[in-house]
Amino acid sequence: PGVVVWPVAPLDVPPADAGDDVGGYPAVVLFLDRLRQVRRHPVEPAELPVLAALLRRLGGLPLALELAAARGRVLELGEILDRYGHRVLDLGEPRPDGPTLREAVAASYRLLDPAGQGALERLAAFAGRWSLELAEELLGSGTGDVEAILDRLAGLGLVSVRPAGPLRFQLLDVVHDFALERCAATGHLDDARTRHARLV
């Protein structure tokens, strides 16, 4: 009683078919604001497709947007995408005033009990959206209450939930990358991929 949960969704990013009309998306507004603090010249029209692709890869997460924009001091947008497009978790550096992107995800991961951590790791076998039923089949009967685990993951912002439709759960890209790393480190990746292959 008395606790207020205020879910904060990732900022909207330009879709792949947005073209050059990207200025109204909240992720673009935040990124460009932070980029202006470190880079004097504005983003050129020819850079807009790269900007949109970068922001989609960052998943609209404000911390990821700010850390990537900070790289604009020494890198062009295309270079940021090339260097970090496949390793978004490496954005940032240890600093006293805030976490790196990897540490931010790890902090939420550490709030999970062992069953939740194991479930998150194995859910990285899904590349896109999934249903509760698919999650239950992937995780197996030994996991416990999968519905409760998904509720906990969603509450910590590790899983995004679409309000309608059977395929309504998805890991954010940076969470997916982190969970995949953890799944490989714990030796469960091959089993998770084998179980996933049986579902599709």
PDB file of C-alpha atoms in Angstrom:
ATOM      1  CA  PRO A   1       0.000   0.000   0.000  1.00  0.00           C
ATOM      2  CA  GLY A   2       1.181   3.463  -0.856  1.00  0.00           C
ATOM      3  CA  VAL A   3       3.683   2.291  -3.469  1.00  0.00           C
ATOM      4  CA  VAL A   4       3.197   3.844  -6.906  1.00  0.00           C
ATOM      5  CA  VAL A   5       4.622   2.028  -9.933  1.00  0.00           C
ATOM      6  CA  TRP A   6       5.358   4.378 -12.818  1.00  0.00           C
ATOM      7  CA  PRO A   7       6.323   2.307 -15.874  1.00  0.00           C
ATOM      8  CA  VAL A   8       8.550   4.200 -18.283  1.00  0.00           C
ATOM      9  CA  ALA A   9       8.544   2.744 -21.765  1.00  0.00           C
ATOM     10  CA  PRO A  10      11.416   3.257 -24.221  1.00  0.00           C
ATOM     11  CA  LEU A  11      11.110   6.360 -26.366  1.00  0.00           C
ATOM     12  CA  ASP A  12       9.543   5.960 -29.803  1.00  0.00           C
ATOM     13  CA  VAL A  13      12.119   5.515 -32.570  1.00  0.00           C
ATOM     14  CA  PRO A  14      11.698   6.089 -36.314  1.00  0.00           C
ATOM     15  CA  PRO A  15      10.458   2.963 -38.130  1.00  0.00           C
ATOM     16  CA  ALA A  16      12.476   1.537 -40.994  1.00  0.00           C
ATOM     17  CA  ASP A  17      10.179   3.200 -43.550  1.00  0.00           C
ATOM     18  CA  ALA A  18      10.276   6.677 -41.962  1.00  0.00           C
ATOM     19  CA  GLY A  19      12.596   8.102 -44.633  1.00  0.00           C
ATOM     20  CA  ASP A  20      13.837  11.589 -43.792  1.00  0.00           C
ATOM     21  CA  ASP A  21      10.795  12.457 -41.663  1.00  0.00           C
ATOM     22  CA  VAL A  22      12.309  11.553 -38.292  1.00  0.00           C
ATOM     23  CA  GLY A  23      12.380  14.823 -36.368  1.00  0.00           C
ATOM     24  CA  GLY A  24       9.189  14.266 -34.369  1.00  0.00           C
ATOM     25  CA  TYR A  25      10.195  11.024 -32.677  1.00  0.00           C
ATOM     26  CA  PRO A  26      11.063  11.415 -28.970  1.00  0.00           C
ATOM     27  CA  ALA A  27      14.219   9.278 -29.298  1.00  0.00           C
ATOM     28  CA  VAL A  28      15.469  11.584 -32.060  1.00  0.00           C
ATOM     29  CA  VAL A  29      14.744  14.694 -30.000  1.00  0.00           C
ATOM     30  CA  LEU A  30      16.688  13.387 -26.984  1.00  0.00           C
ATOM     31  CA  PHE A  31      19.601  12.067 -29.045  1.00  0.00           C
ATOM     32  CA  LEU A  32      20.021  15.283 -31.036  1.00  0.00           C
ATOM     33  CA  ASP A  33      19.802  17.381 -27.862  1.00  0.00           C
ATOM     34  CA  ARG A  34      22.639  15.388 -26.289  1.00  0.00           C
ATOM     35  CA  LEU A  35      24.605  15.318 -29.540  1.00  0.00           C
ATOM     36  CA  ARG A  36      24.510  19.131 -29.764  1.00  0.00           C
ATOM     37  CA  GLN A  37      26.281  19.287 -26.408  1.00  0.00           C
ATOM     38  CA  VAL A  38      29.379  17.570 -27.819  1.00  0.00           C
ATOM     39  CA  ARG A  39      29.299  18.288 -31.565  1.00  0.00           C
ATOM     40  CA  ARG A  40      29.140  21.676 -33.194  1.00  0.00           C
ATOM     41  CA  HIS A  41      27.952  20.807 -36.697  1.00  0.00           C
ATOM     42  CA  PRO A  42      24.323  19.707 -37.121  1.00  0.00           C
ATOM     43  CA  VAL A  43      23.193  16.362 -38.500  1.00  0.00           C
ATOM     44  CA  GLU A  44      23.105  16.533 -42.286  1.00  0.00           C
ATOM     45  CA  PRO A  45      20.120  15.215 -44.286  1.00  0.00           C
ATOM     46  CA  ALA A  46      22.330  12.456 -45.713  1.00  0.00           C
ATOM     47  CA  GLU A  47      22.943  11.213 -42.138  1.00  0.00           C
ATOM     48  CA  LEU A  48      19.244  10.759 -41.284  1.00  0.00           C
ATOM     49  CA  PRO A  49      18.956   7.104 -42.416  1.00  0.00           C
ATOM     50  CA  VAL A  50      22.022   6.248 -40.313  1.00  0.00           C
ATOM     51  CA  LEU A  51      20.585   8.200 -37.373  1.00  0.00           C
ATOM     52  CA  ALA A  52      17.295   6.283 -37.606  1.00  0.00           C
ATOM     53  CA  ALA A  53      19.091   2.914 -37.844  1.00  0.00           C
ATOM     54  CA  LEU A  54      21.256   3.759 -34.830  1.00  0.00           C
ATOM     55  CA  LEU A  55      18.283   4.778 -32.698  1.00  0.00           C
ATOM     56  CA  ARG A  56      16.381   1.620 -33.621  1.00  0.00           C
ATOM     57  CA  ARG A  57      19.391  -0.442 -32.528  1.00  0.00           C
ATOM     58  CA  LEU A  58      19.496   1.470 -29.230  1.00  0.00           C
ATOM     59  CA  GLY A  59      15.848   0.581 -28.699  1.00  0.00           C
ATOM     60  CA  GLY A  60      14.805   4.065 -27.609  1.00  0.00           C
ATOM     61  CA  LEU A  61      16.400   3.605 -24.171  1.00  0.00           C
ATOM     62  CA  PRO A  62      17.300   7.063 -22.810  1.00  0.00           C
ATOM     63  CA  LEU A  63      20.569   5.922 -21.208  1.00  0.00           C
ATOM     64  CA  ALA A  64      21.659   4.194 -24.424  1.00  0.00           C
ATOM     65  CA  LEU A  65      20.766   7.310 -26.438  1.00  0.00           C
ATOM     66  CA  GLU A  66      22.765   9.563 -24.137  1.00  0.00           C
ATOM     67  CA  LEU A  67      25.811   7.286 -24.081  1.00  0.00           C
ATOM     68  CA  ALA A  68      25.804   6.945 -27.871  1.00  0.00           C
ATOM     69  CA  ALA A  69      25.380  10.699 -28.360  1.00  0.00           C
ATOM     70  CA  ALA A  70      28.388  11.290 -26.112  1.00  0.00           C
ATOM     71  CA  ARG A  71      30.483   9.330 -28.621  1.00  0.00           C
ATOM     72  CA  GLY A  72      29.592  12.010 -31.155  1.00  0.00           C
ATOM     73  CA  ARG A  73      32.429  14.100 -29.755  1.00  0.00           C
ATOM     74  CA  VAL A  74      34.932  11.933 -31.650  1.00  0.00           C
ATOM     75  CA  LEU A  75      32.847   9.732 -33.989  1.00  0.00           C
ATOM     76  CA  GLU A  76      30.447  10.412 -36.845  1.00  0.00           C
ATOM     77  CA  LEU A  77      27.019   8.752 -36.677  1.00  0.00           C
ATOM     78  CA  GLY A  78      27.997   6.052 -39.155  1.00  0.00           C
ATOM     79  CA  GLU A  79      31.061   5.256 -37.081  1.00  0.00           C
ATOM     80  CA  ILE A  80      28.995   4.985 -33.898  1.00  0.00           C
ATOM     81  CA  LEU A  81      26.650   2.535 -35.644  1.00  0.00           C
ATOM     82  CA  ASP A  82      29.546   0.539 -37.111  1.00  0.00           C
ATOM     83  CA  ARG A  83      31.424   0.339 -33.815  1.00  0.00           C
ATOM     84  CA  TYR A  84      28.505  -0.232 -31.440  1.00  0.00           C
ATOM     85  CA  GLY A  85      25.676  -1.592 -33.590  1.00  0.00           C
ATOM     86  CA  HIS A  86      26.574  -5.148 -32.595  1.00  0.00           C
ATOM     87  CA  ARG A  87      27.833  -4.373 -29.088  1.00  0.00           C
ATOM     88  CA  VAL A  88      25.483  -1.776 -27.671  1.00  0.00           C
ATOM     89  CA  LEU A  89      26.203  -2.985 -24.143  1.00  0.00           C
ATOM     90  CA  ASP A  90      29.757  -1.652 -24.492  1.00  0.00           C
ATOM     91  CA  LEU A  91      28.534   1.942 -24.664  1.00  0.00           C
ATOM     92  CA  GLY A  92      29.680   4.098 -21.788  1.00  0.00           C
ATOM     93  CA  GLU A  93      32.545   3.827 -19.378  1.00  0.00           C
ATOM     94  CA  PRO A  94      32.673   3.456 -15.618  1.00  0.00           C
ATOM     95  CA  ARG A  95      32.024   6.852 -14.107  1.00  0.00           C
ATOM     96  CA  PRO A  96      31.014   8.056 -10.654  1.00  0.00           C
ATOM     97  CA  ASP A  97      27.835   9.858 -11.780  1.00  0.00           C
ATOM     98  CA  GLY A  98      26.061   6.956 -13.464  1.00  0.00           C
ATOM     99  CA  PRO A  99      26.199   3.403 -14.800  1.00  0.00           C
ATOM    100  CA  THR A 100      27.331   2.029 -18.106  1.00  0.00           C
ATOM    101  CA  LEU A 101      24.606   0.468 -20.220  1.00  0.00           C
ATOM    102  CA  ARG A 102      25.805  -3.029 -19.296  1.00  0.00           C
ATOM    103  CA  GLU A 103      25.770  -2.157 -15.589  1.00  0.00           C
ATOM    104  CA  ALA A 104      22.264  -0.687 -15.859  1.00  0.00           C
ATOM    105  CA  VAL A 105      20.922  -3.967 -17.283  1.00  0.00           C
ATOM    106  CA  ALA A 106      22.977  -6.006 -14.812  1.00  0.00           C
ATOM    107  CA  ALA A 107      21.506  -4.049 -11.890  1.00  0.00           C
ATOM    108  CA  SER A 108      17.981  -5.139 -12.849  1.00  0.00           C
ATOM    109  CA  TYR A 109      19.197  -8.697 -13.512  1.00  0.00           C
ATOM    110  CA  ARG A 110      20.609  -8.893  -9.976  1.00  0.00           C
ATOM    111  CA  LEU A 111      17.165  -8.071  -8.561  1.00  0.00           C
ATOM    112  CA  LEU A 112      15.842 -11.381  -9.918  1.00  0.00           C
ATOM    113  CA  ASP A 113      15.865 -14.609  -7.967  1.00  0.00           C
ATOM    114  CA  PRO A 114      17.785 -17.540  -9.530  1.00  0.00           C
ATOM    115  CA  ALA A 115      14.660 -18.831 -11.324  1.00  0.00           C
ATOM    116  CA  GLY A 116      14.033 -15.410 -12.860  1.00  0.00           C
ATOM    117  CA  GLN A 117      17.663 -15.034 -13.909  1.00  0.00           C
ATOM    118  CA  GLY A 118      17.653 -18.463 -15.537  1.00  0.00           C
ATOM    119  CA  ALA A 119      14.376 -17.746 -17.308  1.00  0.00           C
ATOM    120  CA  LEU A 120      15.634 -14.420 -18.655  1.00  0.00           C
ATOM    121  CA  GLU A 121      18.785 -16.084 -19.958  1.00  0.00           C
ATOM    122  CA  ARG A 122      16.868 -18.806 -21.793  1.00  0.00           C
ATOM    123  CA  LEU A 123      14.267 -16.374 -23.166  1.00  0.00           C
ATOM    124  CA  ALA A 124      17.124 -14.838 -25.183  1.00  0.00           C
ATOM    125  CA  ALA A 125      16.598 -17.769 -27.573  1.00  0.00           C
ATOM    126  CA  PHE A 126      13.621 -15.784 -28.920  1.00  0.00           C
ATOM    127  CA  ALA A 127      14.741 -13.224 -31.491  1.00  0.00           C
ATOM    128  CA  GLY A 128      11.347 -11.544 -31.764  1.00  0.00           C
ATOM    129  CA  ARG A 129       8.032 -11.536 -29.916  1.00  0.00           C
ATOM    130  CA  TRP A 130       6.615 -14.542 -28.119  1.00  0.00           C
ATOM    131  CA  SER A 131       3.489 -15.624 -26.260  1.00  0.00           C
ATOM    132  CA  LEU A 132       3.081 -16.869 -22.708  1.00  0.00           C
ATOM    133  CA  GLU A 133       2.479 -20.363 -24.083  1.00  0.00           C
ATOM    134  CA  LEU A 134       5.715 -20.321 -26.107  1.00  0.00           C
ATOM    135  CA  ALA A 135       7.632 -19.103 -23.058  1.00  0.00           C
ATOM    136  CA  GLU A 136       6.172 -21.951 -20.977  1.00  0.00           C
ATOM    137  CA  GLU A 137       7.189 -24.509 -23.610  1.00  0.00           C
ATOM    138  CA  LEU A 138      10.699 -23.064 -23.931  1.00  0.00           C
ATOM    139  CA  LEU A 139      11.336 -22.828 -20.204  1.00  0.00           C
ATOM    140  CA  GLY A 140       9.800 -26.185 -19.308  1.00  0.00           C
ATOM    141  CA  SER A 141       7.897 -27.382 -16.291  1.00  0.00           C
ATOM    142  CA  GLY A 142      10.839 -27.116 -13.896  1.00  0.00           C
ATOM    143  CA  THR A 143      10.909 -23.328 -14.081  1.00  0.00           C
ATOM    144  CA  GLY A 144       7.910 -22.675 -11.870  1.00  0.00           C
ATOM    145  CA  ASP A 145       5.186 -20.106 -12.507  1.00  0.00           C
ATOM    146  CA  VAL A 146       6.215 -18.629 -15.874  1.00  0.00           C
ATOM    147  CA  GLU A 147       3.378 -16.109 -15.748  1.00  0.00           C
ATOM    148  CA  ALA A 148       4.704 -14.744 -12.441  1.00  0.00           C
ATOM    149  CA  ILE A 149       8.267 -14.684 -13.798  1.00  0.00           C
ATOM    150  CA  LEU A 150       7.190 -12.699 -16.873  1.00  0.00           C
ATOM    151  CA  ASP A 151       5.310 -10.300 -14.609  1.00  0.00           C
ATOM    152  CA  ARG A 152       8.497  -9.746 -12.586  1.00  0.00           C
ATOM    153  CA  LEU A 153      10.603  -9.279 -15.732  1.00  0.00           C
ATOM    154  CA  ALA A 154       8.101  -6.761 -17.082  1.00  0.00           C
ATOM    155  CA  GLY A 155       8.012  -4.949 -13.744  1.00  0.00           C
ATOM    156  CA  LEU A 156      11.798  -4.513 -13.878  1.00  0.00           C
ATOM    157  CA  GLY A 157      11.639  -3.260 -17.465  1.00  0.00           C
ATOM    158  CA  LEU A 158      13.539  -6.266 -18.819  1.00  0.00           C
ATOM    159  CA  VAL A 159      10.629  -7.436 -20.978  1.00  0.00           C
ATOM    160  CA  SER A 160       8.368  -5.211 -23.030  1.00  0.00           C
ATOM    161  CA  VAL A 161       4.679  -6.097 -23.151  1.00  0.00           C
ATOM    162  CA  ARG A 162       2.334  -5.219 -25.986  1.00  0.00           C
ATOM    163  CA  PRO A 163      -1.229  -4.883 -24.664  1.00  0.00           C
ATOM    164  CA  ALA A 164      -2.953  -7.133 -27.214  1.00  0.00           C
ATOM    165  CA  GLY A 165      -2.279 -10.091 -29.464  1.00  0.00           C
ATOM    166  CA  PRO A 166      -0.863 -13.550 -28.779  1.00  0.00           C
ATOM    167  CA  LEU A 167       2.789 -12.561 -29.408  1.00  0.00           C
ATOM    168  CA  ARG A 168       2.982  -9.765 -26.895  1.00  0.00           C
ATOM    169  CA  PHE A 169       6.295 -10.230 -25.051  1.00  0.00           C
ATOM    170  CA  GLN A 170       9.743  -9.197 -26.251  1.00  0.00           C
ATOM    171  CA  LEU A 171      13.189  -8.543 -24.811  1.00  0.00           C
ATOM    172  CA  LEU A 172      14.604  -5.121 -25.564  1.00  0.00           C
ATOM    173  CA  ASP A 173      17.676  -5.442 -27.782  1.00  0.00           C
ATOM    174  CA  VAL A 174      20.158  -4.520 -25.060  1.00  0.00           C
ATOM    175  CA  VAL A 175      18.490  -6.908 -22.596  1.00  0.00           C
ATOM    176  CA  HIS A 176      18.517  -9.634 -25.266  1.00  0.00           C
ATOM    177  CA  ASP A 177      22.257  -9.121 -25.797  1.00  0.00           C
ATOM    178  CA  PHE A 178      22.925  -9.229 -22.049  1.00  0.00           C
ATOM    179  CA  ALA A 179      20.745 -12.312 -21.502  1.00  0.00           C
ATOM    180  CA  LEU A 180      22.413 -14.105 -24.416  1.00  0.00           C
ATOM    181  CA  GLU A 181      25.828 -13.430 -22.882  1.00  0.00           C
ATOM    182  CA  ARG A 182      24.676 -14.724 -19.507  1.00  0.00           C
ATOM    183  CA  CYS A 183      23.057 -17.800 -21.074  1.00  0.00           C
ATOM    184  CA  ALA A 184      26.327 -18.647 -22.825  1.00  0.00           C
ATOM    185  CA  ALA A 185      28.323 -18.018 -19.640  1.00  0.00           C
ATOM    186  CA  THR A 186      26.132 -20.367 -17.593  1.00  0.00           C
ATOM    187  CA  GLY A 187      26.315 -23.099 -20.249  1.00  0.00           C
ATOM    188  CA  HIS A 188      22.589 -23.127 -21.070  1.00  0.00           C
ATOM    189  CA  LEU A 189      22.698 -21.575 -24.550  1.00  0.00           C
ATOM    190  CA  ASP A 190      22.809 -24.806 -26.564  1.00  0.00           C
ATOM    191  CA  ASP A 191      19.885 -26.259 -24.590  1.00  0.00           C
ATOM    192  CA  ALA A 192      17.845 -23.062 -24.995  1.00  0.00           C
ATOM    193  CA  ARG A 193      18.470 -23.001 -28.744  1.00  0.00           C
ATOM    194  CA  THR A 194      17.577 -26.682 -29.063  1.00  0.00           C
ATOM    195  CA  ARG A 195      14.309 -26.125 -27.183  1.00  0.00           C
ATOM    196  CA  HIS A 196      13.594 -23.058 -29.339  1.00  0.00           C
ATOM    197  CA  ALA A 197      14.218 -25.026 -32.541  1.00  0.00           C
ATOM    198  CA  ARG A 198      11.586 -27.538 -31.478  1.00  0.00           C
ATOM    199  CA  LEU A 199       9.013 -24.735 -31.155  1.00  0.00           C
ATOM    200  CA  VAL A 200       9.436 -23.301 -34.665  1.00  0.00           C
TER     201      VAL A 200
END
